[in-house]
JSON list of C-alpha atoms in Angstrom, two decimals:
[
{"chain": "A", "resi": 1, "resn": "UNK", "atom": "CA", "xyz": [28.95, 24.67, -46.95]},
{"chain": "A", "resi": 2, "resn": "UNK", "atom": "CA", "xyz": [29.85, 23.50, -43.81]},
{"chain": "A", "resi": 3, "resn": "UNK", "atom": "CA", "xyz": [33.08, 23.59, -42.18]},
{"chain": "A", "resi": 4, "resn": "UNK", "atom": "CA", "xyz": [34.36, 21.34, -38.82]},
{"chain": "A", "resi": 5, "resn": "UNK", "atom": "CA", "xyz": [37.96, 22.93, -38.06]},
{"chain": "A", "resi": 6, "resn": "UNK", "atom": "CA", "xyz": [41.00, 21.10, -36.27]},
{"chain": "A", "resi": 7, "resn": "UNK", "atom": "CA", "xyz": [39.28, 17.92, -34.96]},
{"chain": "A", "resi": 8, "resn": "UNK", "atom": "CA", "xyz": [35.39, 16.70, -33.59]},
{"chain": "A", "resi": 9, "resn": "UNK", "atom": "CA", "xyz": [35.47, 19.64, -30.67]},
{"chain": "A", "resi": 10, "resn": "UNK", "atom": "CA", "xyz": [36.17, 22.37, -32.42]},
{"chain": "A", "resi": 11, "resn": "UNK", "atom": "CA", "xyz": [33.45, 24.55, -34.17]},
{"chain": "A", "resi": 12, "resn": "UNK", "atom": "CA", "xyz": [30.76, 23.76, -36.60]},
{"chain": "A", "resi": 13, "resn": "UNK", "atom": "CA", "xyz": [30.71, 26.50, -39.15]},
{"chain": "A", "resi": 14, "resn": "UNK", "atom": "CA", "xyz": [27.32, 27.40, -41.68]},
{"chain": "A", "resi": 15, "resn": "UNK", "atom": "CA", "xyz": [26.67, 30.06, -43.73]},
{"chain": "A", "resi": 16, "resn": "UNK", "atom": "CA", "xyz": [25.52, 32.55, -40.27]},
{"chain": "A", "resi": 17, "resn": "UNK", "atom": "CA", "xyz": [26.23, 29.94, -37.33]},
{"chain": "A", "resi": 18, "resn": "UNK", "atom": "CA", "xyz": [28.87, 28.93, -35.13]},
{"chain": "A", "resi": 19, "resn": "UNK", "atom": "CA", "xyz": [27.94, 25.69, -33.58]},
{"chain": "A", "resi": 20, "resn": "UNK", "atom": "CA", "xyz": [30.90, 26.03, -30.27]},
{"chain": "A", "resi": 21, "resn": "UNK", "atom": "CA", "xyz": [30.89, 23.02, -27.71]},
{"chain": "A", "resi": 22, "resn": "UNK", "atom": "CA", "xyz": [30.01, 24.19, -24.36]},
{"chain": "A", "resi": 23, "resn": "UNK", "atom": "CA", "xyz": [32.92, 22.49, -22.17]},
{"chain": "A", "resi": 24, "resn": "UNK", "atom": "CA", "xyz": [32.79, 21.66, -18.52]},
{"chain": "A", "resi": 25, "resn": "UNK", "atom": "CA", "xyz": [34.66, 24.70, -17.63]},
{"chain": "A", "resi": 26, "resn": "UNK", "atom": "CA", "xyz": [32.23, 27.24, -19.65]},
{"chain": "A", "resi": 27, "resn": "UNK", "atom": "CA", "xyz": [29.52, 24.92, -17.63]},
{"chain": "A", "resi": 28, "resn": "UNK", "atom": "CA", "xyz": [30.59, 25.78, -14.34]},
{"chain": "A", "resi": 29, "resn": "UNK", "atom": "CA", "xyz": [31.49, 29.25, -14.78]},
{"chain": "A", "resi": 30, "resn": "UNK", "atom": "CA", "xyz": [27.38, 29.49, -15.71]},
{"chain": "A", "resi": 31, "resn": "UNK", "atom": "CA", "xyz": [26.06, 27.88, -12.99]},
{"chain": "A", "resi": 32, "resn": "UNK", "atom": "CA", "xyz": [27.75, 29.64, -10.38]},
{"chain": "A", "resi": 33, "resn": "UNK", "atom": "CA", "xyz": [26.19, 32.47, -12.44]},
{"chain": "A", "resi": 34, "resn": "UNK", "atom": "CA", "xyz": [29.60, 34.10, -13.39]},
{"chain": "A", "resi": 35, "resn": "UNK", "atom": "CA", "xyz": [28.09, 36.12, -16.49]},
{"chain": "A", "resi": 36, "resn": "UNK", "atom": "CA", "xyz": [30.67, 37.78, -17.89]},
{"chain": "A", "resi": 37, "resn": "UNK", "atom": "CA", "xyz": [33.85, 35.31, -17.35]},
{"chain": "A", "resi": 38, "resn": "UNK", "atom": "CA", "xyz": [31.42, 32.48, -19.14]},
{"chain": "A", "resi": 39, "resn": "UNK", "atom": "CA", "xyz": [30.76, 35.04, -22.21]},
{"chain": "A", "resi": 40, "resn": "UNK", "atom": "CA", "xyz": [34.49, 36.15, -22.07]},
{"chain": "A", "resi": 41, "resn": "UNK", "atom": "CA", "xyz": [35.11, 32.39, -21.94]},
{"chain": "A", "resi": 42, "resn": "UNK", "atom": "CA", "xyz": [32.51, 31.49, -25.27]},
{"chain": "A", "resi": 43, "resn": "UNK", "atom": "CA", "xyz": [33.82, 34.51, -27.00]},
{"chain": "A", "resi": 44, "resn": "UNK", "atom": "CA", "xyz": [30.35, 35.31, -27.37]},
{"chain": "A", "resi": 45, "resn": "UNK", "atom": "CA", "xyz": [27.43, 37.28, -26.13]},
{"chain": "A", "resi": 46, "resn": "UNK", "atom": "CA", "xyz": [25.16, 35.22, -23.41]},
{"chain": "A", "resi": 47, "resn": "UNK", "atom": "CA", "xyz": [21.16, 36.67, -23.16]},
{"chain": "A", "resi": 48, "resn": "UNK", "atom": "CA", "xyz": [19.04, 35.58, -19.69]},
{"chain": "A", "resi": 49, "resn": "UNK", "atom": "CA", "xyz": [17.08, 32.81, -21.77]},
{"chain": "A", "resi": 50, "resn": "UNK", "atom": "CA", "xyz": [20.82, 30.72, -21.39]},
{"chain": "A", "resi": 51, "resn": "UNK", "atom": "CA", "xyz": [20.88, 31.16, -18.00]},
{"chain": "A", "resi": 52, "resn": "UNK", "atom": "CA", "xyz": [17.16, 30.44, -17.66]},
{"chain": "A", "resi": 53, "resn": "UNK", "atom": "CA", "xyz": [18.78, 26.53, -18.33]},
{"chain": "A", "resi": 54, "resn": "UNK", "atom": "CA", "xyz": [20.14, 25.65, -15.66]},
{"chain": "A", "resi": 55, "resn": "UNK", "atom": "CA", "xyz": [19.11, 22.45, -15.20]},
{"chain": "A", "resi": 56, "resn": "UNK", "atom": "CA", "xyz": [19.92, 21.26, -18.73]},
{"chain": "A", "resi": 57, "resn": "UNK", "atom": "CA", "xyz": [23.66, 22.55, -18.08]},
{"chain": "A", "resi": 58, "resn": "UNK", "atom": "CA", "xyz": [23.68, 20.73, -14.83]},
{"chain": "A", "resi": 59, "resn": "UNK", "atom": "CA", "xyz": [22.70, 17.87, -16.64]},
{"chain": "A", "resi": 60, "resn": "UNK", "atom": "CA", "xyz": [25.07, 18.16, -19.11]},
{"chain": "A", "resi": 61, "resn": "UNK", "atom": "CA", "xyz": [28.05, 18.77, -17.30]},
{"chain": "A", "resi": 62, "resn": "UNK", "atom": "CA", "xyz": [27.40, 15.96, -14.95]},
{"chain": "A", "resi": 63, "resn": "UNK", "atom": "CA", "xyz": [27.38, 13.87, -18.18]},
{"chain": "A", "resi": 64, "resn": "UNK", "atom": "CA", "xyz": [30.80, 15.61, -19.69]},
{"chain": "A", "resi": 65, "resn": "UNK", "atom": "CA", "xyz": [32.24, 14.82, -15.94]},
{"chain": "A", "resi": 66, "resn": "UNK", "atom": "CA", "xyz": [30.98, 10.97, -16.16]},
{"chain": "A", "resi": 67, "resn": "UNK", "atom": "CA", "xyz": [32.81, 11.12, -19.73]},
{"chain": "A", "resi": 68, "resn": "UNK", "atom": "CA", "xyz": [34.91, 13.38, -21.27]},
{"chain": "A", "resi": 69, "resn": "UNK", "atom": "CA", "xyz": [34.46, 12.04, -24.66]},
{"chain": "A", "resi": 70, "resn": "UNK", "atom": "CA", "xyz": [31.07, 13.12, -24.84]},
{"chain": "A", "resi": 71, "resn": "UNK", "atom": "CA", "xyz": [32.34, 16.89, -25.44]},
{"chain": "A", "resi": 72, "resn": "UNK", "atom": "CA", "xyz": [31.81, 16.53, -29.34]},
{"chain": "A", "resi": 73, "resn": "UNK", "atom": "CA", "xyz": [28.37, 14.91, -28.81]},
{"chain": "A", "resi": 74, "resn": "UNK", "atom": "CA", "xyz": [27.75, 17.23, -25.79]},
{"chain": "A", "resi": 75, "resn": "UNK", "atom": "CA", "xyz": [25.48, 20.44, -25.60]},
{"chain": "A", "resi": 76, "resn": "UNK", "atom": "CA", "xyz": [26.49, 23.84, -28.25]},
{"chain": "A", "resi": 77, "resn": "UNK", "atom": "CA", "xyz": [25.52, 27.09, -28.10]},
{"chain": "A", "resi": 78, "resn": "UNK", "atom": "CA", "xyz": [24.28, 28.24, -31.45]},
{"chain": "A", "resi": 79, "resn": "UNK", "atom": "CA", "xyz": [26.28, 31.84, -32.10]},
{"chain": "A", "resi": 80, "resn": "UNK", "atom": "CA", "xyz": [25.43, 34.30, -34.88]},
{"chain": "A", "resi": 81, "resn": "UNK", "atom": "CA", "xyz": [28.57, 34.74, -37.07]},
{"chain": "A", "resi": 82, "resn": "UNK", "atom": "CA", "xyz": [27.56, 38.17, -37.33]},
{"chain": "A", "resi": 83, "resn": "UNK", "atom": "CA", "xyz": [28.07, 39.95, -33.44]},
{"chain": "A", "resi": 84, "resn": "UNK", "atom": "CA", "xyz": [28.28, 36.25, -31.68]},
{"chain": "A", "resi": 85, "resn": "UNK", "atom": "CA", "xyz": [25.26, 36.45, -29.83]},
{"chain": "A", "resi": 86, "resn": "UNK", "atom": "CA", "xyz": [24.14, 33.05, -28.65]},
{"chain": "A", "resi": 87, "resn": "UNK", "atom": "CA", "xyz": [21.08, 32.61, -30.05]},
{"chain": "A", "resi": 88, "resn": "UNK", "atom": "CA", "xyz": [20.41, 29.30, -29.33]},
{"chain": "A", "resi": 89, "resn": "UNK", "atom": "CA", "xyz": [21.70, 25.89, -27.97]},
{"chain": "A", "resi": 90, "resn": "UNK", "atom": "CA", "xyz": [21.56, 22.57, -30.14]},
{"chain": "A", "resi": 91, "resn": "UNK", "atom": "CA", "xyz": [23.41, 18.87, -28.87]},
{"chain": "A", "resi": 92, "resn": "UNK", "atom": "CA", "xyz": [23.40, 15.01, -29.04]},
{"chain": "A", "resi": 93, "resn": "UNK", "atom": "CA", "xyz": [21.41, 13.93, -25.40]},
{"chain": "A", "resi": 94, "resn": "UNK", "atom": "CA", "xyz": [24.26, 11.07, -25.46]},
{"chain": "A", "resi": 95, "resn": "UNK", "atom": "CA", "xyz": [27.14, 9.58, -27.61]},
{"chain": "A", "resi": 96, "resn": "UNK", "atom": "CA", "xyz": [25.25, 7.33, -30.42]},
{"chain": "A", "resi": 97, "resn": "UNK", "atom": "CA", "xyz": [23.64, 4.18, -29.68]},
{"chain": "A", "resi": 98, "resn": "UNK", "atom": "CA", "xyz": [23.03, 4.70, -26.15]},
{"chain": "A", "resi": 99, "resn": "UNK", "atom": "CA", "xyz": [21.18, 1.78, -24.33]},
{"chain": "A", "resi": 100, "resn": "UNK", "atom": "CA", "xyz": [17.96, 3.96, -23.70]},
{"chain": "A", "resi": 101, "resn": "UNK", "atom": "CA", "xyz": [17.66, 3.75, -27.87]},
{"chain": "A", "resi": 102, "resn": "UNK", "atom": "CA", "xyz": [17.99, 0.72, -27.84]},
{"chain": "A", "resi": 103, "resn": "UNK", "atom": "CA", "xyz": [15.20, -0.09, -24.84]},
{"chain": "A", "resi": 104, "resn": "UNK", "atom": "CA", "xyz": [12.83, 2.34, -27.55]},
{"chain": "A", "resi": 105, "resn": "UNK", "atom": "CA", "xyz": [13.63, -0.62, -30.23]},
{"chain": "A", "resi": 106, "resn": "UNK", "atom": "CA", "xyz": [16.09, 1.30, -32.30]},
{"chain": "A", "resi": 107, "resn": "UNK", "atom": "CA", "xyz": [19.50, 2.68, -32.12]},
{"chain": "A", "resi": 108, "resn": "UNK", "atom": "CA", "xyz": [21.28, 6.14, -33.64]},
{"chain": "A", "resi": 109, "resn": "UNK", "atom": "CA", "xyz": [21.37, 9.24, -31.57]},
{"chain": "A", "resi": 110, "resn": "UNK", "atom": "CA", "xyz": [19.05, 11.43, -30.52]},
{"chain": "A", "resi": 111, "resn": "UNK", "atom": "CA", "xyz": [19.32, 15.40, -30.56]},
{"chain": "A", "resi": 112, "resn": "UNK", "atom": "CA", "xyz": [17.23, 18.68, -29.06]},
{"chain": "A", "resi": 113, "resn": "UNK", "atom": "CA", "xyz": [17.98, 22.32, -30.26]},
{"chain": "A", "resi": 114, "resn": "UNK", "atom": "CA", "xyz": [16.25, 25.49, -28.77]},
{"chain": "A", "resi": 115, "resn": "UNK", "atom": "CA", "xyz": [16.08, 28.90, -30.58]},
{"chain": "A", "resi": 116, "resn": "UNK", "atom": "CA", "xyz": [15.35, 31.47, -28.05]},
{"chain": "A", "resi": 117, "resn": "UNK", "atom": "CA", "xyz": [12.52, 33.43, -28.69]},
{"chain": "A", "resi": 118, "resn": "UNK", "atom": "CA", "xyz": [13.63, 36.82, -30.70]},
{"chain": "A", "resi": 119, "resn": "UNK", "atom": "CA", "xyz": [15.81, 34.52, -33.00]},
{"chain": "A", "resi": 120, "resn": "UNK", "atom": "CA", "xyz": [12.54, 32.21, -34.31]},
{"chain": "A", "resi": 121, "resn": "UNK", "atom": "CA", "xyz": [11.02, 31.64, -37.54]},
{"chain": "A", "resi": 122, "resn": "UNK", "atom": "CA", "xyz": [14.72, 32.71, -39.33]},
{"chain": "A", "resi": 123, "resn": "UNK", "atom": "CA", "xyz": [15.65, 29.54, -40.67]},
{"chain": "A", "resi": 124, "resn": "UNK", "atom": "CA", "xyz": [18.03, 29.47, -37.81]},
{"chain": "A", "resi": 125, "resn": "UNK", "atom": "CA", "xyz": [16.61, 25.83, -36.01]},
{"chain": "A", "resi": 126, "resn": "UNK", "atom": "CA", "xyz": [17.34, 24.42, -39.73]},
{"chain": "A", "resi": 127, "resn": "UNK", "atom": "CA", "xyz": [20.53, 26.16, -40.16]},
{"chain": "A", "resi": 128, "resn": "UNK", "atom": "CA", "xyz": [21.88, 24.42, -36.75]},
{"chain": "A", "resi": 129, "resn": "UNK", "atom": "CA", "xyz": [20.14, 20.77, -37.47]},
{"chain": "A", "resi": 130, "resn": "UNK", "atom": "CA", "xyz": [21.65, 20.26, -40.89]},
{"chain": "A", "resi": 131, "resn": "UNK", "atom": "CA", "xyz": [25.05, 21.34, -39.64]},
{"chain": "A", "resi": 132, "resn": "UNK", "atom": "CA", "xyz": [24.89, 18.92, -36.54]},
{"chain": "A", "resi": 133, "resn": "UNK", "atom": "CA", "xyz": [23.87, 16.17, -38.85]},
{"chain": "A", "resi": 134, "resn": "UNK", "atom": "CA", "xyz": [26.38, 16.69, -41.19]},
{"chain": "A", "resi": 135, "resn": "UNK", "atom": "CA", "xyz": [28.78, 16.36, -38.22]},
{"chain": "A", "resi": 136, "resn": "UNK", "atom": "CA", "xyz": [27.12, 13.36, -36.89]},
{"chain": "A", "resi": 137, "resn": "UNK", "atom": "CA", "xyz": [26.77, 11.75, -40.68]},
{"chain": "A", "resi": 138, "resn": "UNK", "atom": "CA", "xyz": [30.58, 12.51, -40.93]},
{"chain": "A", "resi": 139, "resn": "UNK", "atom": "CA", "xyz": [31.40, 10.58, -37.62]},
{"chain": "A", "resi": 140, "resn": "UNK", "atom": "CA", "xyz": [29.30, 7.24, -39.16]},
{"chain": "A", "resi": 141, "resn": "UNK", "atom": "CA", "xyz": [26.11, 7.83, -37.66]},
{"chain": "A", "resi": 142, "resn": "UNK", "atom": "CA", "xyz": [22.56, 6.98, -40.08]},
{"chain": "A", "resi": 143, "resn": "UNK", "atom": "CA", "xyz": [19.99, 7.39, -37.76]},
{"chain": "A", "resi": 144, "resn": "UNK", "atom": "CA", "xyz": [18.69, 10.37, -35.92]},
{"chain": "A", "resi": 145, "resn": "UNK", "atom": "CA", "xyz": [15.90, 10.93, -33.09]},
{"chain": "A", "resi": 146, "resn": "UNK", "atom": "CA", "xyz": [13.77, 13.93, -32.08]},
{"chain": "A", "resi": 147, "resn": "UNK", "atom": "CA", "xyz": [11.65, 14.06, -29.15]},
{"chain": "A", "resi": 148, "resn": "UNK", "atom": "CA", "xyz": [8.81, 16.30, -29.76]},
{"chain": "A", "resi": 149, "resn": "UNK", "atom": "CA", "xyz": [6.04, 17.91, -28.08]},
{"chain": "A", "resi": 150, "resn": "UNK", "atom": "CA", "xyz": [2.93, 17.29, -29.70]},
{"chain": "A", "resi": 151, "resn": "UNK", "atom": "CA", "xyz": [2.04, 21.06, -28.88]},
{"chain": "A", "resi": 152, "resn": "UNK", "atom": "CA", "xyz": [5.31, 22.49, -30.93]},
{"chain": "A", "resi": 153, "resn": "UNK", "atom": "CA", "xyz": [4.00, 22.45, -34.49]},
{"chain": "A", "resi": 154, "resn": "UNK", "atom": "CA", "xyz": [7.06, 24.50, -35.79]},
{"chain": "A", "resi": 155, "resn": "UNK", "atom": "CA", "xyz": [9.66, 21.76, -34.74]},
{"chain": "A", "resi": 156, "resn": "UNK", "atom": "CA", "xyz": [6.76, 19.21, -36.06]},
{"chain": "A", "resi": 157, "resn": "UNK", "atom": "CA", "xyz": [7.24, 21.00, -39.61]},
{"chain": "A", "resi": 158, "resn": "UNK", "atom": "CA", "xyz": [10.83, 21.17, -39.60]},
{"chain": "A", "resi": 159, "resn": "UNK", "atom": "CA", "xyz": [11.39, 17.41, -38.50]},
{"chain": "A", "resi": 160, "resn": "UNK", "atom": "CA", "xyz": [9.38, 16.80, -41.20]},
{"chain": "A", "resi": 161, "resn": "UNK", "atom": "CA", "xyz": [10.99, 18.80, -44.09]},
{"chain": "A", "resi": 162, "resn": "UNK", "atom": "CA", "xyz": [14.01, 16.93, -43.05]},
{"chain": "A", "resi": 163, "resn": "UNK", "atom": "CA", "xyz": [12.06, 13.17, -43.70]},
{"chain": "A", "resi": 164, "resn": "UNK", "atom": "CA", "xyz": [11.58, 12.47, -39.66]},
{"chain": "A", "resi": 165, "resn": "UNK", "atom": "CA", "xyz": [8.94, 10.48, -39.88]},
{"chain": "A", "resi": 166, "resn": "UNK", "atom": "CA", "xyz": [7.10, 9.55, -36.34]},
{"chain": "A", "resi": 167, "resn": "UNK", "atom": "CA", "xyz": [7.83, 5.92, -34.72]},
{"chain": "A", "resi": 168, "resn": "UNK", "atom": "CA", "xyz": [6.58, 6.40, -31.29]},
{"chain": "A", "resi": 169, "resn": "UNK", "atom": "CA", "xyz": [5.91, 8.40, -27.94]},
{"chain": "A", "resi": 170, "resn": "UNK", "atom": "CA", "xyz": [6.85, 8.81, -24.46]},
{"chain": "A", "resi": 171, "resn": "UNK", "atom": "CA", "xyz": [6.47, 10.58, -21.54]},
{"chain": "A", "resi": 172, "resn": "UNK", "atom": "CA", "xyz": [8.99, 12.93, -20.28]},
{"chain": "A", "resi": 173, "resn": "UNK", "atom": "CA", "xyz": [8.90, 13.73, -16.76]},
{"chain": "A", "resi": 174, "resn": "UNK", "atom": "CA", "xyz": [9.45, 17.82, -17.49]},
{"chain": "A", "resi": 175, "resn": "UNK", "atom": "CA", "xyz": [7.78, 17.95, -21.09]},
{"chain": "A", "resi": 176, "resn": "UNK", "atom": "CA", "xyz": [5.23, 15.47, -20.67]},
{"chain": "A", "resi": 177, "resn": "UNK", "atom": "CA", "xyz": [3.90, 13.68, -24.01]},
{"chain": "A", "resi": 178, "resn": "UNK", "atom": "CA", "xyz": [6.80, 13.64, -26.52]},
{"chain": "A", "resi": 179, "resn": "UNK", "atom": "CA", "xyz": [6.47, 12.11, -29.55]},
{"chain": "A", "resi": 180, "resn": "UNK", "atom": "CA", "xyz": [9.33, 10.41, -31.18]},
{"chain": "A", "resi": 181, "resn": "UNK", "atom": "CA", "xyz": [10.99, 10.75, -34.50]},
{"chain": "A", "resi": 182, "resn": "UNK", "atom": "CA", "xyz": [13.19, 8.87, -36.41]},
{"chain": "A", "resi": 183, "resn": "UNK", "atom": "CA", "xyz": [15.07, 10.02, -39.87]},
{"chain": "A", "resi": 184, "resn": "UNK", "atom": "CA", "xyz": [17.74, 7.48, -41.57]},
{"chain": "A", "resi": 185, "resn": "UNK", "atom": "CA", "xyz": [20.53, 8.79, -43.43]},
{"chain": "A", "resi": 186, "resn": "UNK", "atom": "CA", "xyz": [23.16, 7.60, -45.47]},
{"chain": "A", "resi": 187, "resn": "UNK", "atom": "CA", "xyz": [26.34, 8.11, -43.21]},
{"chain": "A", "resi": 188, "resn": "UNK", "atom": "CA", "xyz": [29.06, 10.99, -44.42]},
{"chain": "A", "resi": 189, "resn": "UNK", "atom": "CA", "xyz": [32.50, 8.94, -43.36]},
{"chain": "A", "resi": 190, "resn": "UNK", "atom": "CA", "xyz": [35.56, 10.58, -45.00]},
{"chain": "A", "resi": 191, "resn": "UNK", "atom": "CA", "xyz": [37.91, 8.13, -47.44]},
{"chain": "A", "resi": 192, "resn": "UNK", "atom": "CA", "xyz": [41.10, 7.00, -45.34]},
{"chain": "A", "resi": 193, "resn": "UNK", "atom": "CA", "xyz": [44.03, 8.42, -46.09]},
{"chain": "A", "resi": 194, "resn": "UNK", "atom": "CA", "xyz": [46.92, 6.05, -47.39]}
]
């Protein structure tokens, strides 16, 4: 059902996603509000609500620029298969078992998703999150945080349906209260090759 082609940067496939890694280079182009050489660039379609985010790409390319590696962990946009609109974004807030985790009294990785506002209530949000924890399951990873506002019932309902179950809370200084879930899974790590 799901497909990762030529290596951890590449796309995440699903039955009506593309899950593409948003690069440094795609980054910049946004920020310095270049529209159509960053959808050129993404091979896709970018609405406003992207470049509503500004701060969370600053954020995250400051992060790819501190370490490369993070690019598979890093922010996606969340495509449609059919027309490559971006929809959506979806990404790991670090490479797994950051210290902050581990300051929380746990470990894993933790993960946010947005599904801008014509695309809701699709099964899209689901679509994404089982596809990036396939890829994280597949890279050894067993445990997986959400950060949730107690306010957003419909993320609340599909944490849930996935077994998050609730650990903790903390306060964000954009969101506010966030409360924190936690959902162990067996990890996905492919037989070696001989």
């Amino acid at each position: 059902m799901w497909d990762v082609k030529n290596g951890a940067t590449s796309d995440l496939i699903s039955p009506r996603l593309v899950l593409r890694a948003l690069d440094s280079h795609f980054l910049t182009l946004c920020l310095l509000a270049e529209h159509q050489p960053a959808a050129s660039y993404l091979m896709g379609h970018l609405p406003d609500d992207w470049f509503a985010k500004w701060q969370l790409m600053a954020m995250r390319l400051k992060d790819l620029q501190q370490d490369p590696g993070y690019l598979p962990w890093g922010l996606r946009a969340i495509l449609a298969r059919d027309g490559g609109e971006m929809i959506g974004h979806i990404g790991f807030h670090t490479r797994p078992n950051p210290d902050y985790l581990a300051a929380l009294g746990t470990h894993g990785v933790e993960l946010g998703y947005e599904i801008y506002p014509r695309w809701r209530r699709q099964g899209i949000a689901r679509e994404a999150l089982e596809a990036m924890l396939q890829f994280a399951r597949q890279q050894g990873v067993s445990r997986f945080i959400l950060s949730i506002s107690p306010d957003n019932q419909a993320s609340t309902a599909l944490a849930r349906s996935f077994g998050f179950q609730q650990f903790g809370e903390q306060m964000d200084e954009e969101d506010g209260l966030e409360l924190l879930y936690q959902l162990d899974a067996e990890p996905l790590i492919a037989p070696k090759a001989d």
